[in-house]
Each structure stands twice: as C-alpha cells, then as structure tokens.
Short mmCIF file of C-alpha atoms in Angstrom, two decimals:
data_model
loop_
_atom_site.label_atom_id
_atom_site.label_comp_id
_atom_site.label_asym_id
_atom_site.label_seq_id
_atom_site.Cartn_x
_atom_site.Cartn_y
_atom_site.Cartn_z
CA MET A 555 37.72 -12.27 13.27
CA GLU A 556 38.11 -9.17 12.02
CA ASP A 557 35.76 -6.21 11.90
CA VAL A 558 35.30 -4.36 8.87
CA ALA A 559 33.07 -5.39 7.01
CA GLY A 560 33.44 -5.92 3.58
CA ALA A 561 36.87 -5.13 3.07
CA GLU A 562 37.88 -8.89 3.13
CA GLY A 563 35.16 -11.30 2.71
CA ASP A 564 35.14 -12.59 6.12
CA SER A 565 31.43 -12.79 6.97
CA ALA A 566 32.06 -12.89 11.10
CA ASP A 567 33.54 -10.69 13.15
CA ASP A 568 34.31 -9.55 16.54
CA GLY A 569 36.70 -7.21 16.28
CA ASP A 570 39.28 -8.76 18.33
CA GLY A 571 41.70 -6.94 15.30
CA THR A 572 40.62 -3.89 15.06
CA THR A 573 40.37 -3.19 19.11
CA SER A 574 43.95 -4.89 19.56
CA TYR A 575 44.83 -2.32 16.78
CA MET A 576 43.28 0.82 19.02
CA ILE A 577 43.87 -0.07 22.11
CA VAL A 578 47.78 -0.59 21.29
CA CYS A 579 48.40 2.44 19.27
CA SER A 580 46.91 4.26 21.92
CA ALA A 581 48.96 3.72 24.59
CA PHE A 582 52.59 3.12 22.03
CA LEU A 583 51.46 5.84 19.05
CA PRO A 584 52.43 8.93 21.42
CA ILE A 585 55.35 7.93 23.13
CA TYR A 586 56.76 6.79 20.08
CA ARG A 587 56.20 9.82 17.89
CA ARG A 588 57.29 11.91 21.49
CA LEU A 589 60.57 10.09 21.16
CA GLY A 590 60.45 10.51 16.77
CA MET A 591 60.78 7.19 16.64
CA ASP A 592 59.20 5.21 13.37
CA PRO A 593 55.32 4.22 13.75
CA LEU A 594 55.72 1.75 11.14
CA ILE A 595 57.99 -0.40 13.75
CA LEU A 596 54.71 -0.10 16.04
CA ALA A 597 52.33 -1.51 13.31
CA THR A 598 54.54 -4.65 12.17
CA LEU A 599 54.70 -5.78 15.89
CA ALA A 600 51.30 -5.66 16.44
CA ALA A 601 50.54 -7.45 13.32
CA MET A 602 52.67 -10.12 13.94
CA ALA A 603 51.67 -10.18 17.18
CA LEU A 604 47.93 -10.61 16.26
CA GLY A 605 48.56 -12.72 13.52
CA THR A 606 50.18 -15.24 15.75
CA ILE A 607 47.76 -15.21 18.30
CA SER A 608 44.15 -14.64 17.29
CA GLY A 609 45.19 -16.26 14.40
CA THR A 610 46.56 -19.84 16.17
CA THR A 611 43.80 -19.53 19.52
CA PRO A 612 40.24 -21.41 18.73
CA TRP A 613 38.97 -18.09 19.44
CA GLY A 614 40.32 -16.35 17.47
CA GLY A 615 38.41 -16.07 13.73
CA ALA A 616 41.22 -17.96 11.48
CA ALA A 617 41.12 -21.37 13.70
CA THR A 618 37.31 -20.68 13.68
CA ARG A 619 37.03 -21.40 10.19
CA GLY A 620 38.78 -24.36 10.51
CA ILE A 621 37.67 -26.18 13.69
CA SER A 622 34.51 -25.54 11.94
CA VAL A 623 35.37 -26.55 8.13
CA LEU A 624 37.11 -29.39 9.40
CA HIS A 625 34.60 -30.94 12.03
CA LEU A 626 37.93 -30.84 14.59
CA ASN A 627 38.09 -30.31 18.73
CA ALA A 628 38.88 -27.08 19.54
CA SER A 629 40.97 -28.74 22.43
CA GLU A 630 42.62 -31.26 20.33
CA TYR A 631 43.33 -28.60 17.44
CA PHE A 632 44.68 -26.30 20.46
CA VAL A 633 46.65 -27.44 23.10
CA HIS A 634 49.64 -28.77 20.75
CA MET A 635 49.69 -25.37 19.21
CA ILE A 636 50.54 -23.92 22.33
CA GLY A 637 54.11 -24.51 22.51
CA PRO A 638 54.93 -23.44 18.76
CA MET A 639 52.93 -19.90 19.87
CA ALA A 640 54.72 -19.09 22.71
CA LEU A 641 58.00 -19.64 21.06
CA THR A 642 56.60 -17.70 18.45
CA SER A 643 55.56 -14.80 20.81
CA LEU A 644 59.53 -14.83 21.91
CA ALA A 645 60.88 -14.40 18.49
CA ILE A 646 58.54 -11.77 18.03
CA ILE A 647 59.64 -10.09 20.92
CA ALA A 648 63.14 -10.63 20.21
CA VAL A 649 62.30 -8.36 17.26
CA ALA A 650 61.61 -5.99 18.29
CA TYR A 651 64.09 -5.72 21.02
CA TRP A 652 66.27 -5.98 17.83
CA LEU A 653 64.39 -3.24 16.52
CA GLY A 654 64.21 -1.26 19.72
CA LEU A 655 67.87 -1.10 19.28
CA ARG A 656 68.36 -0.02 15.94
CA GLU A 657 66.07 2.16 16.45
CA ARG A 658 67.62 3.93 19.95
CA HIS A 659 70.60 4.80 17.81
CA LYS A 660 68.23 7.74 15.50
CA ILE A 661 66.54 9.11 18.71
CA ASP A 662 67.89 12.23 20.46
CA GLY A 663 69.91 11.55 23.64
CA GLU A 664 68.49 14.80 24.84
CA LYS A 665 64.69 14.39 24.49
CA LEU A 666 64.71 10.47 25.83
CA ALA A 667 67.01 11.95 28.88
CA ALA A 668 64.02 14.50 29.58
CA TYR A 669 60.88 11.65 29.34
CA LYS A 670 63.01 9.42 31.12
CA LEU A 671 63.01 12.22 33.82
CA GLU A 672 59.28 13.09 33.26
CA ILE A 673 58.29 9.06 33.97
CA ALA A 674 60.31 8.70 37.21
CA SER A 675 58.52 11.90 38.16
CA GLY A 676 55.04 10.39 37.20
CA GLU A 677 54.09 13.38 34.69
CA ALA A 678 54.56 11.27 31.62
CA PHE A 679 51.28 8.97 33.02
CA GLU A 680 48.42 8.86 34.84
CA PRO A 681 48.27 6.74 37.91
CA VAL A 682 45.83 4.01 37.59
CA LYS A 683 45.12 2.72 40.57
CA ALA A 684 44.26 -1.19 40.30
CA ASP A 685 41.36 -1.73 41.74
CA TRP A 686 40.26 -6.00 43.42
CA ARG A 687 37.76 -6.71 40.35
CA MET A 688 41.16 -6.17 37.75
CA TRP A 689 42.94 -8.87 39.77
CA PHE A 690 40.16 -11.42 39.75
CA ASN A 691 40.02 -10.78 36.29
CA ALA A 692 43.48 -11.68 35.86
CA ALA A 693 43.00 -14.93 37.67
CA LEU A 694 39.74 -16.26 36.39
CA THR A 695 41.59 -15.70 32.56
CA LEU A 696 44.63 -18.15 34.29
CA VAL A 697 42.45 -20.37 35.48
CA LEU A 698 39.90 -20.20 31.83
CA MET A 699 43.64 -21.26 30.28
CA VAL A 700 44.54 -23.90 33.12
CA LEU A 701 41.21 -25.82 32.54
CA LEU A 702 41.22 -25.67 28.75
CA ILE A 703 44.82 -27.18 28.21
CA MET A 704 43.70 -29.60 31.53
CA GLU A 705 40.58 -29.88 28.70
CA VAL A 706 38.39 -30.25 31.86
CA ALA A 707 35.39 -29.61 29.82
CA ASP A 708 34.52 -28.64 26.50
CA LEU A 709 35.71 -25.21 25.22
CA LEU A 710 32.19 -24.41 25.29
CA VAL A 711 30.99 -24.96 28.29
CA LEU A 712 34.39 -23.31 30.07
CA PHE A 713 33.78 -20.60 28.19
CA MET A 714 30.16 -19.93 29.23
CA VAL A 715 30.89 -20.61 33.12
CA ALA A 716 33.62 -18.21 32.35
CA PHE A 717 32.09 -15.45 30.94
CA VAL A 718 28.95 -16.27 33.71
CA ILE A 719 31.00 -15.09 36.23
CA ALA A 720 32.37 -12.39 34.80
CA LEU A 721 29.18 -11.04 34.31
CA LEU A 722 28.02 -11.72 38.16
CA VAL A 723 31.22 -10.14 39.64
CA ASN A 724 31.78 -6.75 37.34
CA ILE A 725 28.13 -5.75 36.57
CA ARG A 726 26.32 -6.35 39.56
CA SER A 727 22.45 -4.34 37.65
CA ILE A 728 20.41 -6.86 36.13
CA GLY A 729 19.84 -4.17 33.44
CA ASP A 730 23.09 -3.22 32.62
CA GLN A 731 24.64 -6.86 31.75
CA GLN A 732 21.15 -7.16 29.52
CA ASP A 733 22.56 -4.11 27.79
CA LEU A 734 26.01 -5.70 27.70
CA ILE A 735 24.56 -8.88 26.17
CA LYS A 736 22.81 -7.01 23.66
CA ARG A 737 25.59 -4.85 22.65
CA GLN A 738 27.70 -8.22 22.28
CA ALA A 739 24.86 -10.25 20.44
CA ALA A 740 25.91 -8.11 16.85
CA ASN A 741 28.88 -9.83 17.59
CA ALA A 742 28.12 -13.67 18.47
CA VAL A 743 24.99 -14.32 16.64
CA PRO A 744 26.99 -13.76 12.60
CA VAL A 745 29.89 -16.62 14.34
CA MET A 746 26.95 -18.91 15.74
CA ILE A 747 25.49 -18.43 11.65
CA LEU A 748 29.55 -18.80 10.43
CA VAL A 749 29.30 -21.89 11.67
CA LEU A 750 26.70 -23.14 10.69
CA ALA A 751 27.34 -21.82 7.33
CA ALA A 752 30.61 -23.96 6.41
CA GLY A 753 28.50 -27.23 8.28
CA VAL A 754 26.15 -26.73 4.88
CA PHE A 755 29.19 -26.05 1.96
CA THR A 756 31.25 -28.56 3.35
CA GLY A 757 28.59 -30.79 3.66
CA ILE A 758 27.22 -30.02 0.18
CA MET A 759 30.83 -30.22 -1.38
CA THR A 760 31.70 -33.74 0.81
CA ASP A 761 27.60 -35.76 0.01
CA SER A 762 28.24 -34.20 -3.66
CA GLY A 763 31.82 -35.21 -3.86
CA MET A 764 33.86 -32.76 -5.22
CA ILE A 765 35.96 -32.61 -2.09
CA LYS A 766 37.26 -36.15 -3.01
CA ALA A 767 37.63 -35.53 -7.00
CA MET A 768 39.97 -32.02 -6.09
CA ALA A 769 41.91 -34.00 -3.38
CA ASP A 770 42.79 -36.78 -5.84
CA ALA A 771 43.49 -34.58 -8.67
CA ALA A 772 45.92 -32.70 -6.15
CA LEU A 773 47.16 -35.79 -5.03
CA SER A 774 47.72 -37.30 -8.76
CA ILE A 775 50.46 -34.71 -9.31
CA VAL A 776 51.60 -35.43 -5.61
CA PRO A 777 54.91 -38.94 -5.70
CA GLU A 778 53.59 -41.29 -3.75
CA SER A 779 56.64 -40.35 -1.16
CA TRP A 780 55.75 -36.92 -0.55
CA GLY A 781 52.41 -37.51 1.03
CA ASN A 782 54.39 -37.27 4.08
CA VAL A 783 55.06 -33.48 3.96
CA ILE A 784 51.63 -32.68 3.15
CA PRO A 785 51.24 -30.47 6.38
CA LEU A 786 54.57 -29.03 5.96
CA PHE A 787 53.47 -27.78 2.48
CA THR A 788 50.07 -26.35 3.93
CA ALA A 789 52.14 -24.27 6.01
CA VAL A 790 54.29 -23.36 3.01
CA LEU A 791 51.18 -22.93 1.08
CA ALA A 792 49.28 -21.09 3.85
CA LEU A 793 52.42 -17.88 3.39
CA PRO A 794 51.10 -17.12 0.23
CA LEU A 795 47.68 -18.05 -0.31
CA GLY A 796 47.20 -16.32 3.43
CA PHE A 797 48.36 -13.35 2.16
CA PHE A 798 46.36 -12.87 -1.11
CA MET A 799 43.39 -14.38 0.22
CA SER A 800 40.76 -13.87 2.59
CA ASN A 801 39.81 -16.09 5.23
CA ASP A 802 36.60 -17.34 3.92
CA GLY A 803 38.12 -18.05 0.65
CA TYR A 804 41.25 -19.97 2.12
CA TRP A 805 39.67 -21.52 4.64
CA PHE A 806 36.16 -22.62 2.98
CA GLY A 807 37.36 -23.76 -0.35
CA VAL A 808 41.62 -24.67 -0.13
CA VAL A 809 42.10 -26.24 3.38
CA PRO A 810 39.15 -28.64 2.91
CA VAL A 811 40.69 -30.06 -0.28
CA LEU A 812 44.41 -30.37 1.78
CA ALA A 813 42.96 -31.55 4.01
CA GLU A 814 40.94 -34.46 2.49
CA SER A 815 44.39 -35.42 0.00
CA ALA A 816 46.26 -35.62 3.71
CA ALA A 817 43.47 -37.93 4.74
CA HIS A 818 45.21 -40.15 2.25
CA TYR A 819 48.16 -41.22 3.52
CA GLY A 820 46.79 -41.24 7.43
CA ILE A 821 47.16 -37.72 8.36
CA PRO A 822 44.88 -36.08 10.92
CA ALA A 823 42.70 -33.46 9.62
CA ASN A 824 43.85 -31.11 13.50
CA GLU A 825 48.18 -31.33 11.45
CA ILE A 826 46.28 -29.17 8.48
CA ALA A 827 43.93 -26.61 10.51
CA ARG A 828 47.38 -26.32 12.48
CA ALA A 829 50.07 -25.95 9.35
CA GLY A 830 46.86 -23.67 8.08
CA ALA A 831 47.37 -21.47 11.17
CA ILE A 832 50.47 -20.42 9.77
CA GLY A 833 49.56 -18.37 7.46
CA GLN A 834 47.57 -15.52 9.81
CA ILE A 835 51.00 -13.26 10.67
CA LEU A 836 51.31 -12.60 6.35
CA HIS A 837 47.18 -12.85 6.83
CA MET A 838 47.25 -9.61 8.59
CA MET A 839 49.51 -7.56 6.43
CA GLY A 840 48.02 -8.66 3.54
CA PRO A 841 45.41 -6.02 1.38
CA THR A 842 42.47 -8.61 2.46
CA SER A 843 43.41 -8.09 6.60
CA ALA A 844 39.91 -5.06 7.32
CA PRO A 845 41.92 -4.43 11.07
CA LEU A 846 45.51 -3.75 8.81
CA TRP A 847 43.21 -0.69 7.19
CA VAL A 848 42.41 0.65 10.28
CA LEU A 849 46.09 0.40 11.76
CA LEU A 850 47.17 1.90 8.84
CA GLY A 851 44.59 5.22 9.34
CA LEU A 852 46.07 5.35 13.27
CA VAL A 853 49.50 5.36 12.73
CA LYS A 854 48.63 6.73 9.36
CA ALA A 855 50.60 5.05 6.81
CA GLU A 856 50.53 3.68 3.02
CA LEU A 857 50.12 0.00 2.81
CA GLY A 858 53.21 0.19 0.19
CA ASP A 859 55.26 1.74 3.02
CA PHE A 860 53.82 -0.45 5.55
CA GLN A 861 54.37 -3.73 3.81
CA ARG A 862 58.36 -3.13 2.46
CA HIS A 863 59.08 -2.80 6.34
CA ALA A 864 56.87 -5.19 7.90
CA LEU A 865 57.19 -8.24 5.09
CA ARG A 866 60.77 -8.80 5.97
CA TRP A 867 60.12 -9.79 9.60
CA GLY A 868 56.79 -11.25 8.95
CA VAL A 869 58.13 -13.66 6.83
CA LEU A 870 60.90 -14.48 8.92
CA VAL A 871 59.36 -15.13 11.66
CA SER A 872 56.30 -16.78 9.98
CA LEU A 873 59.13 -19.56 8.96
CA ALA A 874 60.30 -19.79 12.31
CA TYR A 875 56.35 -20.92 12.98
CA ILE A 876 56.85 -23.38 10.39
CA LEU A 877 60.29 -24.82 11.56
CA PHE A 878 58.28 -24.56 16.06
CA ALA A 879 55.20 -26.59 14.58
CA ILE A 880 57.80 -29.33 13.17
CA VAL A 881 60.26 -29.13 16.72
CA THR A 882 57.23 -29.09 18.85
CA GLY A 883 55.16 -32.14 16.91
CA ALA A 884 51.92 -30.17 16.25
CA ILE A 885 52.66 -30.27 12.28
CA SER A 886 54.55 -33.49 11.30
CA ILE A 887 56.56 -34.64 8.52
CA THR A 888 57.00 -38.02 8.97
#
C-alpha cells in the first residue's frame, strides 16, 4: 500500500512502499555513490523486491484489495503464493548478482580496495549493538509467519495477538503505547474504510448484474477450449494493466470481471487473485505507483531513465513469476 496521496488514486496507504525505499536508500545509496555505482541499479532492485513481496502478501495493498473485492480467505490465497514468491525473490537476487558483476568492472580498483580497508577496520560504519528486544522481535515475526502458514487461526487474529505482544515488550509506558496507536490509526483507519467501500462497490456491481454482464461479454469472444487458461491470461494481462493502471482501478474494475469469467469454468477466485498480484512488479515501475516518485527523488533520477533501465529486468522477472506460479500450482492451466 503506497502512501503518497493522490498520485495514483489508491485511497488506502500504509506507507510500506515509501518507508521501504527510504530505509534501503539510506543504507545503500551512500555505498553506491562512494564506489561510483549506478543508483538506477539500486532503484531497479528495490522496485522489483517491493513489487514481489508487498504486492503478494495479504497485508500488502494489492492483495488486500483482491482479497476484499473477491471475498477470499487470506490464508487460502497466500499459502499457495509462498513458493512462487520465494522463487521470484531468488530470481531477483540472481539479477542483483549479475548486475553487480557487470558493475564491478566499472569500479575503480583503488577506490574499492580503500573502502574494503575501511570496512575491515570498522571505520566505514558505526557499530550497532543488537539488544534482546531485536532478537525477540525477530523470533516473534518468525513464529507469526509459521502460524500463518499452518493456518492455526485467522490472519487478523494472529496479527492482533502478535501486535499486542510486541507492544507490551517494546513499549512499557501506557502513555507511549497510546501515542503509538494514535499515530498508526491514521494509517489503519483508511485501510478499514477501503475494505468497507470495496464491499459496497462490488455488492452493487454484483447484485445489479453488471459484473455478470461484463463477464458474459468477455466470455463470448473466448473460445470454449481456452477457458482453462483464464488464470494464465489474467497473469499475462496483469503486467501491462498493472503498469498503466492504478491499483484501485485494476482490482475493483478488472479483476472481478475476470473472476466471474473464470467461475464459469469452475476456476476458483483465489487463482485469479494470485494471477493478478503478479503484475505488481511492473506496477511498482509504472507512473501510477506513488512510492516510485519518492524513490526517484532519493536516487535523483528521471522516470524515463529509470524505466529504460528497470523494465527489461522487471518484465523478465515477472514472466519468471508467472512460470513459478504455474509450476508450483498457485495458478493452473488445466
């Protein structure tokens, strides 16, 4: 969920995109500049990683919309996406390794050697000591992910319990806890409004017969023998639509029609939601992605220069994501 209001019409934003970019750039951009590396590499990798993780997880903006508008169970949607999401993350790491090797030949050897000495001596970074709270938070996050995958309880219940535990451990004062909740309420309330609005919107379109009529019109041009590839068609279509459209327009306007069409062939809506989420990598590179403008400001790059560099890798990784989803059974073509 992006958080630059008005940039793309995504009304509910929790700031994970902007926050992630700021953290990544503050950590790595000085290193890139010190070594003379192209900051567009950093921007490309950050956009692909965010599109994969935030776009796929049920607490990210895109999947939240899909789960809400299609009335899905978050765990049923997400568990099958863990495999392709992990494989796509490895593909992004492979791209990062390749770009690093290619960039290494452009780095001044003496400059690199001097920086290595600074790192070895501890002068390059200020030492950071991890206290017990950091290890506790890491363990709590790991346990939460395991419980989520095992479907021990509903996703909302698990997150609420984990939040209460983290709040009690990390912030002892009741006053500070209240201040934290008040600050985060500004992000949480719009998300709740989004879910309610999505229910109203889809309810009107469903009960009025509009979605069914649009789905019937779409099915009229699809040969009967092609019905089994609707999830694949959705995943491929998600790439250009994700790039050019806002998340609200895509998830509330396009995906329900595709899901209704798929239902005629007995294809579950979960597969359509998973296929639709694959387009989020290119969405993070498109002009309608609000955090992208923050990222471009941080690396001081123009949109055109970024897209010329990033799209070749974004398209390749997105196609790999589709392949991984098919291989792991997240979406089917049979």
